[in-house]
PDB file of C-alpha atoms in Angstrom:
ATOM      1  CA  MET V 202       0.061  -0.174   0.084  1.00 56.00           C
ATOM      2  CA  GLU V 203       1.504   3.313  -1.022  1.00 70.00           C
ATOM      3  CA  ASN V 204       2.333   5.320   2.137  1.00 86.00           C
ATOM      4  CA  TYR V 205       0.442   8.361   0.987  1.00 92.00           C
ATOM      5  CA  ILE V 206      -3.261   8.501   0.627  1.00 95.00           C
ATOM      6  CA  VAL V 207      -3.693  11.801  -1.622  1.00 96.00           C
ATOM      7  CA  LYS V 208      -1.264  12.947  -4.580  1.00 96.00           C
ATOM      8  CA  LEU V 209      -1.955  16.292  -6.219  1.00 97.00           C
ATOM      9  CA  ASN V 210       0.515  16.337  -9.378  1.00 97.00           C
ATOM     10  CA  ASN V 211       0.430  19.872 -11.232  1.00 97.00           C
ATOM     11  CA  VAL V 212      -3.282  20.505 -10.700  1.00 97.00           C
ATOM     12  CA  SER V 213      -4.901  23.527 -11.913  1.00 97.00           C
ATOM     13  CA  LEU V 214      -8.476  24.345 -11.963  1.00 96.00           C
ATOM     14  CA  LYS V 215     -10.231  27.700 -13.649  1.00 94.00           C
ATOM     15  CA  TYR V 216     -14.057  29.125 -12.705  1.00 89.00           C
ATOM     16  CA  LYS V 217     -15.340  30.375 -15.630  1.00 80.00           C
ATOM     17  CA  PHE V 218     -18.347  33.327 -14.825  1.00 70.00           C
ATOM     18  CA  VAL V 219     -21.118  34.760 -17.338  1.00 64.00           C
ATOM     19  CA  ARG V 220     -21.130  38.389 -16.263  1.00 58.00           C
ATOM     20  CA  ASN V 221     -25.153  39.237 -16.810  1.00 60.00           C
ATOM     21  CA  ILE V 222     -25.591  42.638 -18.867  1.00 58.00           C
ATOM     22  CA  GLY V 223     -29.147  44.390 -19.164  1.00 60.00           C
ATOM     23  CA  ILE V 224     -31.223  45.666 -22.399  1.00 61.00           C
ATOM     24  CA  LYS V 225     -29.129  48.594 -22.839  1.00 58.00           C
ATOM     25  CA  GLU V 226     -25.479  47.578 -22.260  1.00 58.00           C
ATOM     26  CA  PHE V 227     -26.910  44.506 -24.735  1.00 53.00           C
ATOM     27  CA  PHE V 228     -27.907  47.413 -27.156  1.00 55.00           C
ATOM     28  CA  PHE V 229     -24.722  49.610 -27.274  1.00 54.00           C
ATOM     29  CA  SER V 230     -22.499  46.418 -27.344  1.00 57.00           C
ATOM     30  CA  MET V 231     -23.814  45.669 -30.569  1.00 54.00           C
ATOM     31  CA  LEU V 232     -22.569  49.407 -31.999  1.00 55.00           C
ATOM     32  CA  PRO V 233     -19.502  48.518 -34.322  1.00 56.00           C
ATOM     33  CA  TRP V 234     -16.774  50.961 -32.403  1.00 50.00           C
ATOM     34  CA  ARG V 235     -18.233  49.705 -28.826  1.00 56.00           C
ATOM     35  CA  ASN V 236     -15.177  48.041 -27.316  1.00 53.00           C
ATOM     36  CA  ASN V 237     -16.690  44.976 -25.603  1.00 56.00           C
ATOM     37  CA  THR V 238     -16.016  43.594 -22.128  1.00 57.00           C
ATOM     38  CA  PRO V 239     -15.657  40.150 -22.196  1.00 58.00           C
ATOM     39  CA  ARG V 240     -19.162  38.469 -21.027  1.00 63.00           C
ATOM     40  CA  VAL V 241     -16.970  35.283 -19.864  1.00 69.00           C
ATOM     41  CA  LYS V 242     -14.474  35.872 -16.596  1.00 77.00           C
ATOM     42  CA  GLU V 243     -12.281  33.197 -15.770  1.00 84.00           C
ATOM     43  CA  VAL V 244     -10.706  33.225 -12.143  1.00 87.00           C
ATOM     44  CA  ILE V 245      -7.890  30.670 -11.545  1.00 91.00           C
ATOM     45  CA  ALA V 246      -8.921  28.537  -8.305  1.00 94.00           C
ATOM     46  CA  LEU V 247      -6.104  26.676  -8.063  1.00 96.00           C
ATOM     47  CA  ASN V 248      -2.716  26.933  -9.888  1.00 96.00           C
ATOM     48  CA  ASN V 249      -0.295  24.470 -10.771  1.00 96.00           C
ATOM     49  CA  VAL V 250      -0.835  23.115  -7.375  1.00 97.00           C
ATOM     50  CA  SER V 251       1.450  19.514  -6.333  1.00 97.00           C
ATOM     51  CA  LEU V 252       1.708  18.369  -2.933  1.00 95.00           C
ATOM     52  CA  GLU V 253       1.567  14.404  -1.263  1.00 96.00           C
ATOM     53  CA  LEU V 254      -0.752  14.105   1.862  1.00 96.00           C
ATOM     54  CA  LYS V 255       0.390  10.758   3.953  1.00 95.00           C
ATOM     55  CA  ARG V 256      -1.795   8.303   5.814  1.00 92.00           C
ATOM     56  CA  GLY V 257      -2.525   8.883   9.064  1.00 90.00           C
ATOM     57  CA  MET V 258      -1.465  12.725   9.535  1.00 92.00           C
ATOM     58  CA  ASN V 259      -3.528  15.665  10.135  1.00 93.00           C
ATOM     59  CA  TYR V 260      -3.426  18.554   7.646  1.00 96.00           C
ATOM     60  CA  GLY V 261      -4.821  21.969   8.043  1.00 95.00           C
ATOM     61  CA  ILE V 262      -5.269  24.319   5.146  1.00 97.00           C
ATOM     62  CA  ILE V 263      -4.983  28.093   5.808  1.00 97.00           C
ATOM     63  CA  GLY V 264      -4.827  31.078   3.503  1.00 96.00           C
ATOM     64  CA  ALA V 265      -7.475  34.357   2.950  1.00 93.00           C
ATOM     65  CA  ASN V 266     -11.102  33.731   1.415  1.00 91.00           C
ATOM     66  CA  GLY V 267     -10.489  32.976  -1.972  1.00 91.00           C
ATOM     67  CA  ALA V 268      -7.406  31.364  -1.618  1.00 95.00           C
ATOM     68  CA  GLY V 269      -8.568  28.207  -3.069  1.00 95.00           C
ATOM     69  CA  LYS V 270      -8.767  26.312   0.333  1.00 95.00           C
ATOM     70  CA  SER V 271     -12.272  24.896  -0.265  1.00 92.00           C
ATOM     71  CA  THR V 272     -11.602  24.133  -4.127  1.00 94.00           C
ATOM     72  CA  MET V 273      -8.919  21.931  -2.675  1.00 96.00           C
ATOM     73  CA  LEU V 274     -10.898  19.974  -0.681  1.00 94.00           C
ATOM     74  CA  ARG V 275     -13.330  19.555  -3.632  1.00 92.00           C
ATOM     75  CA  LEU V 276     -10.990  18.138  -5.838  1.00 95.00           C
ATOM     76  CA  ILE V 277      -9.629  15.812  -3.263  1.00 94.00           C
ATOM     77  CA  ALA V 278     -13.141  14.435  -2.444  1.00 89.00           C
ATOM     78  CA  GLN V 279     -13.754  14.522  -6.442  1.00 88.00           C
ATOM     79  CA  ILE V 280     -16.608  16.263  -6.780  1.00 86.00           C
ATOM     80  CA  PHE V 281     -14.528  19.215  -9.301  1.00 91.00           C
ATOM     81  CA  GLN V 282     -12.170  17.655 -11.617  1.00 94.00           C
ATOM     82  CA  PRO V 283      -9.178  19.800 -12.502  1.00 96.00           C
ATOM     83  CA  ASP V 284      -8.549  21.413 -15.900  1.00 96.00           C
ATOM     84  CA  ASP V 285      -5.313  20.310 -15.676  1.00 96.00           C
ATOM     85  CA  GLY V 286      -2.728  17.842 -13.655  1.00 97.00           C
ATOM     86  CA  GLU V 287      -3.794  14.694 -12.019  1.00 96.00           C
ATOM     87  CA  VAL V 288      -5.735  13.974  -8.395  1.00 96.00           C
ATOM     88  CA  ILE V 289      -4.762  10.329  -6.932  1.00 96.00           C
ATOM     89  CA  VAL V 290      -6.883   9.258  -3.866  1.00 94.00           C
ATOM     90  CA  ASN V 291      -5.952   5.999  -2.663  1.00 93.00           C
ATOM     91  CA  THR V 292      -8.829   5.434  -0.683  1.00 89.00           C
ATOM     92  CA  ASP V 293     -12.641   4.502  -1.236  1.00 80.00           C
ATOM     93  CA  SER V 294     -13.690   5.298   1.591  1.00 80.00           C
ATOM     94  CA  SER V 295     -13.279   9.157   2.316  1.00 82.00           C
ATOM     95  CA  SER V 296     -15.991  11.635   2.987  1.00 78.00           C
ATOM     96  CA  LEU V 297     -16.353  15.395   2.793  1.00 80.00           C
ATOM     97  CA  LEU V 298     -18.066  17.358   5.614  1.00 72.00           C
ATOM     98  CA  ALA V 299     -19.228  21.045   4.288  1.00 70.00           C
ATOM     99  CA  LEU V 300     -22.039  23.200   4.867  1.00 60.00           C
ATOM    100  CA  GLY V 301     -24.529  21.946   1.837  1.00 57.00           C
ATOM    101  CA  VAL V 302     -22.449  19.122   0.342  1.00 65.00           C
ATOM    102  CA  GLY V 303     -23.285  15.617   0.007  1.00 69.00           C
ATOM    103  CA  PHE V 304     -27.046  15.858   0.676  1.00 82.00           C
ATOM    104  CA  ALA V 305     -30.030  15.618  -1.811  1.00 88.00           C
ATOM    105  CA  ALA V 306     -32.831  18.483  -0.604  1.00 89.00           C
ATOM    106  CA  GLU V 307     -35.924  16.129  -1.576  1.00 93.00           C
ATOM    107  CA  LEU V 308     -34.844  13.119   0.750  1.00 94.00           C
ATOM    108  CA  SER V 309     -35.593  12.974   4.310  1.00 96.00           C
ATOM    109  CA  GLY V 310     -32.381  13.044   6.891  1.00 94.00           C
ATOM    110  CA  ILE V 311     -33.097   9.337   7.457  1.00 95.00           C
ATOM    111  CA  GLU V 312     -32.747   8.653   3.596  1.00 95.00           C
ATOM    112  CA  ASN V 313     -29.696  11.075   3.140  1.00 92.00           C
ATOM    113  CA  ILE V 314     -27.972   9.265   5.830  1.00 92.00           C
ATOM    114  CA  TYR V 315     -28.221   5.676   4.316  1.00 92.00           C
ATOM    115  CA  LEU V 316     -27.631   7.336   0.814  1.00 88.00           C
ATOM    116  CA  ASN V 317     -24.037   8.577   2.036  1.00 82.00           C
ATOM    117  CA  ALA V 318     -23.201   5.547   4.074  1.00 83.00           C
ATOM    118  CA  LEU V 319     -23.501   3.559   1.042  1.00 82.00           C
ATOM    119  CA  LEU V 320     -21.917   5.436  -1.392  1.00 75.00           C
ATOM    120  CA  LEU V 321     -18.901   4.955   1.272  1.00 71.00           C
ATOM    121  CA  GLY V 322     -19.208   1.566   0.960  1.00 73.00           C
ATOM    122  CA  LEU V 323     -21.124   0.393   4.030  1.00 81.00           C
ATOM    123  CA  ARG V 324     -23.903  -2.331   3.894  1.00 87.00           C
ATOM    124  CA  LYS V 325     -27.288  -1.602   5.031  1.00 90.00           C
ATOM    125  CA  LYS V 326     -26.829  -3.609   7.916  1.00 92.00           C
ATOM    126  CA  GLU V 327     -23.705  -1.636   9.155  1.00 90.00           C
ATOM    127  CA  VAL V 328     -25.785   1.445   8.874  1.00 91.00           C
ATOM    128  CA  ASP V 329     -28.884   0.144  10.812  1.00 94.00           C
ATOM    129  CA  GLU V 330     -26.629  -0.607  13.790  1.00 94.00           C
ATOM    130  CA  LEU V 331     -25.248   3.392  13.446  1.00 93.00           C
ATOM    131  CA  LEU V 332     -28.523   5.016  12.841  1.00 94.00           C
ATOM    132  CA  PRO V 333     -29.558   5.604  16.340  1.00 95.00           C
ATOM    133  CA  GLU V 334     -26.051   6.736  17.334  1.00 93.00           C
ATOM    134  CA  ILE V 335     -26.181   9.545  14.384  1.00 93.00           C
ATOM    135  CA  MET V 336     -29.413  10.651  15.370  1.00 94.00           C
ATOM    136  CA  ALA V 337     -28.969  11.154  18.905  1.00 93.00           C
ATOM    137  CA  PHE V 338     -25.486  13.188  18.156  1.00 91.00           C
ATOM    138  CA  ALA V 339     -27.468  15.254  15.469  1.00 90.00           C
ATOM    139  CA  ASP V 340     -29.962  15.841  18.032  1.00 90.00           C
ATOM    140  CA  ILE V 341     -32.602  17.485  15.128  1.00 93.00           C
ATOM    141  CA  GLY V 342     -35.523  15.934  16.564  1.00 93.00           C
ATOM    142  CA  ASP V 343     -38.388  14.642  14.158  1.00 95.00           C
ATOM    143  CA  PHE V 344     -36.945  16.754  11.187  1.00 95.00           C
ATOM    144  CA  ILE V 345     -34.867  13.652  10.701  1.00 95.00           C
ATOM    145  CA  TYR V 346     -37.968  12.080   8.805  1.00 96.00           C
ATOM    146  CA  GLU V 347     -38.638  15.308   6.727  1.00 96.00           C
ATOM    147  CA  PRO V 348     -36.914  16.499   3.721  1.00 95.00           C
ATOM    148  CA  MET V 349     -33.610  18.214   3.645  1.00 92.00           C
ATOM    149  CA  LYS V 350     -35.002  21.435   2.048  1.00 92.00           C
ATOM    150  CA  THR V 351     -36.642  22.206   5.164  1.00 94.00           C
ATOM    151  CA  TYR V 352     -33.706  22.183   7.351  1.00 91.00           C
ATOM    152  CA  SER V 353     -31.674  25.349   8.614  1.00 87.00           C
ATOM    153  CA  SER V 354     -28.002  25.407   7.656  1.00 79.00           C
ATOM    154  CA  GLY V 355     -27.223  24.639  11.290  1.00 81.00           C
ATOM    155  CA  MET V 356     -29.226  21.420  11.303  1.00 87.00           C
ATOM    156  CA  ARG V 357     -28.298  20.388   7.890  1.00 86.00           C
ATOM    157  CA  SER V 358     -24.763  20.913   9.092  1.00 81.00           C
ATOM    158  CA  ARG V 359     -25.599  19.005  12.613  1.00 85.00           C
ATOM    159  CA  LEU V 360     -26.872  16.088  10.551  1.00 88.00           C
ATOM    160  CA  ALA V 361     -23.389  16.122   7.998  1.00 83.00           C
ATOM    161  CA  PHE V 362     -21.059  16.292  11.076  1.00 82.00           C
ATOM    162  CA  SER V 363     -23.000  13.320  13.061  1.00 86.00           C
ATOM    163  CA  THR V 364     -22.979  11.143   9.682  1.00 86.00           C
ATOM    164  CA  SER V 365     -19.517  12.081   8.773  1.00 79.00           C
ATOM    165  CA  ILE V 366     -18.018  11.396  12.040  1.00 78.00           C
ATOM    166  CA  ASN V 367     -19.946   8.037  13.109  1.00 84.00           C
ATOM    167  CA  ILE V 368     -19.375   6.343   9.899  1.00 80.00           C
ATOM    168  CA  GLN V 369     -15.583   7.054  10.284  1.00 77.00           C
ATOM    169  CA  PRO V 370     -14.093   7.554   7.014  1.00 82.00           C
ATOM    170  CA  GLU V 371     -10.328   6.607   5.979  1.00 87.00           C
ATOM    171  CA  LEU V 372     -10.058  10.234   4.822  1.00 90.00           C
ATOM    172  CA  LEU V 373     -12.125  13.163   6.552  1.00 87.00           C
ATOM    173  CA  LEU V 374     -12.305  16.043   4.882  1.00 89.00           C
ATOM    174  CA  ILE V 375     -13.666  19.225   6.932  1.00 87.00           C
ATOM    175  CA  ASP V 376     -14.023  22.771   5.604  1.00 85.00           C
ATOM    176  CA  GLU V 377     -14.997  25.310   8.270  1.00 77.00           C
ATOM    177  CA  VAL V 378     -18.008  23.729  10.373  1.00 67.00           C
ATOM    178  CA  MET V 379     -16.668  23.661  13.428  1.00 62.00           C
ATOM    179  CA  GLY V 380     -18.656  26.634  14.466  1.00 58.00           C
ATOM    180  CA  VAL V 381     -21.929  25.927  13.762  1.00 60.00           C
ATOM    181  CA  GLY V 382     -24.789  24.739  16.118  1.00 62.00           C
ATOM    182  CA  ASP V 383     -25.072  26.106  19.856  1.00 68.00           C
ATOM    183  CA  GLU V 384     -22.361  25.863  22.348  1.00 74.00           C
ATOM    184  CA  ASN V 385     -23.111  22.085  23.613  1.00 79.00           C
ATOM    185  CA  PHE V 386     -22.844  20.854  20.113  1.00 79.00           C
ATOM    186  CA  GLN V 387     -19.872  22.770  19.416  1.00 76.00           C
ATOM    187  CA  GLU V 388     -18.176  21.222  22.607  1.00 79.00           C
ATOM    188  CA  LYS V 389     -19.155  17.826  22.046  1.00 80.00           C
ATOM    189  CA  SER V 390     -18.399  18.213  18.180  1.00 78.00           C
ATOM    190  CA  SER V 391     -15.139  19.200  18.428  1.00 77.00           C
ATOM    191  CA  LYS V 392     -14.552  16.154  21.364  1.00 80.00           C
ATOM    192  CA  ARG V 393     -15.709  13.845  18.660  1.00 79.00           C
ATOM    193  CA  LEU V 394     -13.622  15.263  16.375  1.00 76.00           C
ATOM    194  CA  GLN V 395     -10.313  15.213  18.408  1.00 76.00           C
ATOM    195  CA  ASP V 396     -10.955  11.154  19.179  1.00 78.00           C
ATOM    196  CA  LEU V 397     -11.161  10.730  15.445  1.00 74.00           C
ATOM    197  CA  ILE V 398      -7.860  12.881  14.566  1.00 73.00           C
ATOM    198  CA  SER V 399      -6.338  10.899  17.474  1.00 72.00           C
ATOM    199  CA  GLY V 400      -6.902   7.784  15.493  1.00 71.00           C
ATOM    200  CA  ASP V 401      -5.335   6.392  12.577  1.00 78.00           C
ATOM    201  CA  ARG V 402      -7.308   8.052   9.985  1.00 84.00           C
ATOM    202  CA  THR V 403      -5.818  11.048   7.708  1.00 92.00           C
ATOM    203  CA  VAL V 404      -7.967  14.483   8.439  1.00 91.00           C
ATOM    204  CA  VAL V 405      -7.739  17.483   6.024  1.00 94.00           C
ATOM    205  CA  LEU V 406      -9.778  20.427   7.412  1.00 91.00           C
ATOM    206  CA  VAL V 407     -10.145  24.362   6.267  1.00 92.00           C
ATOM    207  CA  SER V 408     -10.083  26.739   9.414  1.00 89.00           C
ATOM    208  CA  HIS V 409      -9.535  30.212   9.856  1.00 88.00           C
ATOM    209  CA  SER V 410      -8.978  29.382  13.380  1.00 88.00           C
ATOM    210  CA  MET V 411      -5.195  29.136  13.978  1.00 92.00           C
ATOM    211  CA  GLN V 412      -5.397  28.196  17.149  1.00 89.00           C
ATOM    212  CA  TYR V 413      -7.486  24.915  16.530  1.00 85.00           C
ATOM    213  CA  ILE V 414      -5.099  24.299  13.393  1.00 91.00           C
ATOM    214  CA  GLN V 415      -2.163  24.188  15.865  1.00 91.00           C
ATOM    215  CA  ASN V 416      -4.045  22.057  18.729  1.00 86.00           C
ATOM    216  CA  VAL V 417      -4.948  19.464  16.138  1.00 86.00           C
ATOM    217  CA  CYS V 418      -2.498  19.477  12.721  1.00 91.00           C
ATOM    218  CA  ASP V 419       0.680  17.638  12.189  1.00 94.00           C
ATOM    219  CA  GLN V 420       1.422  20.005   9.591  1.00 96.00           C
ATOM    220  CA  VAL V 421      -0.039  22.921   7.734  1.00 97.00           C
ATOM    221  CA  ILE V 422      -0.722  24.249   3.832  1.00 98.00           C
ATOM    222  CA  TRP V 423      -0.776  27.754   3.620  1.00 98.00           C
ATOM    223  CA  LEU V 424      -2.288  28.774  -0.009  1.00 97.00           C
ATOM    224  CA  ASP V 425      -2.369  32.274  -1.586  1.00 96.00           C
ATOM    225  CA  LYS V 426      -4.008  32.773  -4.666  1.00 94.00           C
ATOM    226  CA  GLY V 427      -4.289  29.801  -5.847  1.00 96.00           C
ATOM    227  CA  GLU V 428      -0.517  28.713  -5.109  1.00 97.00           C
ATOM    228  CA  ILE V 429       1.069  26.964  -2.430  1.00 97.00           C
ATOM    229  CA  ARG V 430       2.950  29.156  -0.371  1.00 97.00           C
ATOM    230  CA  PHE V 431       3.741  26.942   2.499  1.00 97.00           C
ATOM    231  CA  ILE V 432       3.816  23.097   3.640  1.00 97.00           C
ATOM    232  CA  GLY V 433       5.068  21.716   6.491  1.00 97.00           C
ATOM    233  CA  GLU V 434       5.358  22.355  10.732  1.00 97.00           C
ATOM    234  CA  VAL V 435       2.079  23.888  11.725  1.00 97.00           C
ATOM    235  CA  GLU V 436       3.520  26.883  14.140  1.00 96.00           C
ATOM    236  CA  GLU V 437       5.827  27.931  11.529  1.00 97.00           C
ATOM    237  CA  GLY V 438       3.653  27.762   9.000  1.00 97.00           C
ATOM    238  CA  ILE V 439       1.168  29.995  10.884  1.00 97.00           C
ATOM    239  CA  ASN V 440       3.893  32.762  12.062  1.00 97.00           C
ATOM    240  CA  LYS V 441       4.763  32.804   8.119  1.00 97.00           C
ATOM    241  CA  TYR V 442       0.824  33.576   7.192  1.00 97.00           C
ATOM    242  CA  ILE V 443       0.334  35.785  10.045  1.00 96.00           C
ATOM    243  CA  GLN V 444       2.869  37.787   9.284  1.00 96.00           C
ATOM    244  CA  PHE V 445       2.247  38.187   5.277  1.00 95.00           C
ATOM    245  CA  VAL V 446      -1.201  39.316   6.541  1.00 94.00           C
ATOM    246  CA  ARG V 447       0.033  42.243   8.989  1.00 93.00           C
ATOM    247  CA  ASP V 448       2.433  43.308   6.002  1.00 93.00           C
ATOM    248  CA  MET V 449      -0.358  43.287   3.355  1.00 90.00           C
ATOM    249  CA  ARG V 450      -2.374  45.498   5.911  1.00 89.00           C
ATOM    250  CA  LYS V 451       0.212  48.078   6.295  1.00 89.00           C
ATOM    251  CA  LYS V 452       0.488  48.220   2.802  1.00 87.00           C
ATOM    252  CA  ALA V 453      -2.962  48.908   2.274  1.00 83.00           C
ATOM    253  CA  GLY V 454      -3.096  51.444   5.164  1.00 80.00           C
ATOM    254  CA  VAL V 455      -4.846  49.363   7.692  1.00 70.00           C
ATOM    255  CA  ALA V 456      -4.314  49.507  11.446  1.00 58.00           C
TER     256      ALA V 456
END
């Protein structure tokens, strides 16, 4: 078995956005002397990224909003496909824990639990045994029998978290969801996640909480404008990132 669980080889991905225009702008854009602005805009989310994540280690991904953090998680989860390069995932048991990802709006909470678990390779009998614990941990009452489209974002997050941590995939991807729910749920979810991280699985998490990443991660990955600025020891990476942010604020004249 390969020592790595994830490998990215020269991976790039672009988003394309179509700029909506009104009738007046459309009319003037047809004039021959008009210098038209392209309606399709491309944004580079990741640019020629290469990395290797080892089995059993915990990685934190840091960076400013729009740096490519969530994009990287979705590539690893194979929700997105790269425009260039190669993403290799050496496990059939991975789960992405993120707001609004992985659930079908028309299905009930219980149906979504079964759907997610079966997609991860669990048998129905195994899900039957896990179901009471998942329901108890999520603690969303009778909403568990209702369609997901009726849930608040908090309830979706509670159910997503409960499902992911109880089916315990070999590779757990977490995208900034530790702040959801009331104080009691945050406390018990943080404790359960700590138990998972202490095990032999691989965890990759995106968070803006430097303290949390410093407490639970073995290595940190700093992304900036779709490129890797640092991979390695957590404290060093966080210090470099914080200094970079301070320098950028000074240049912008922000105290």
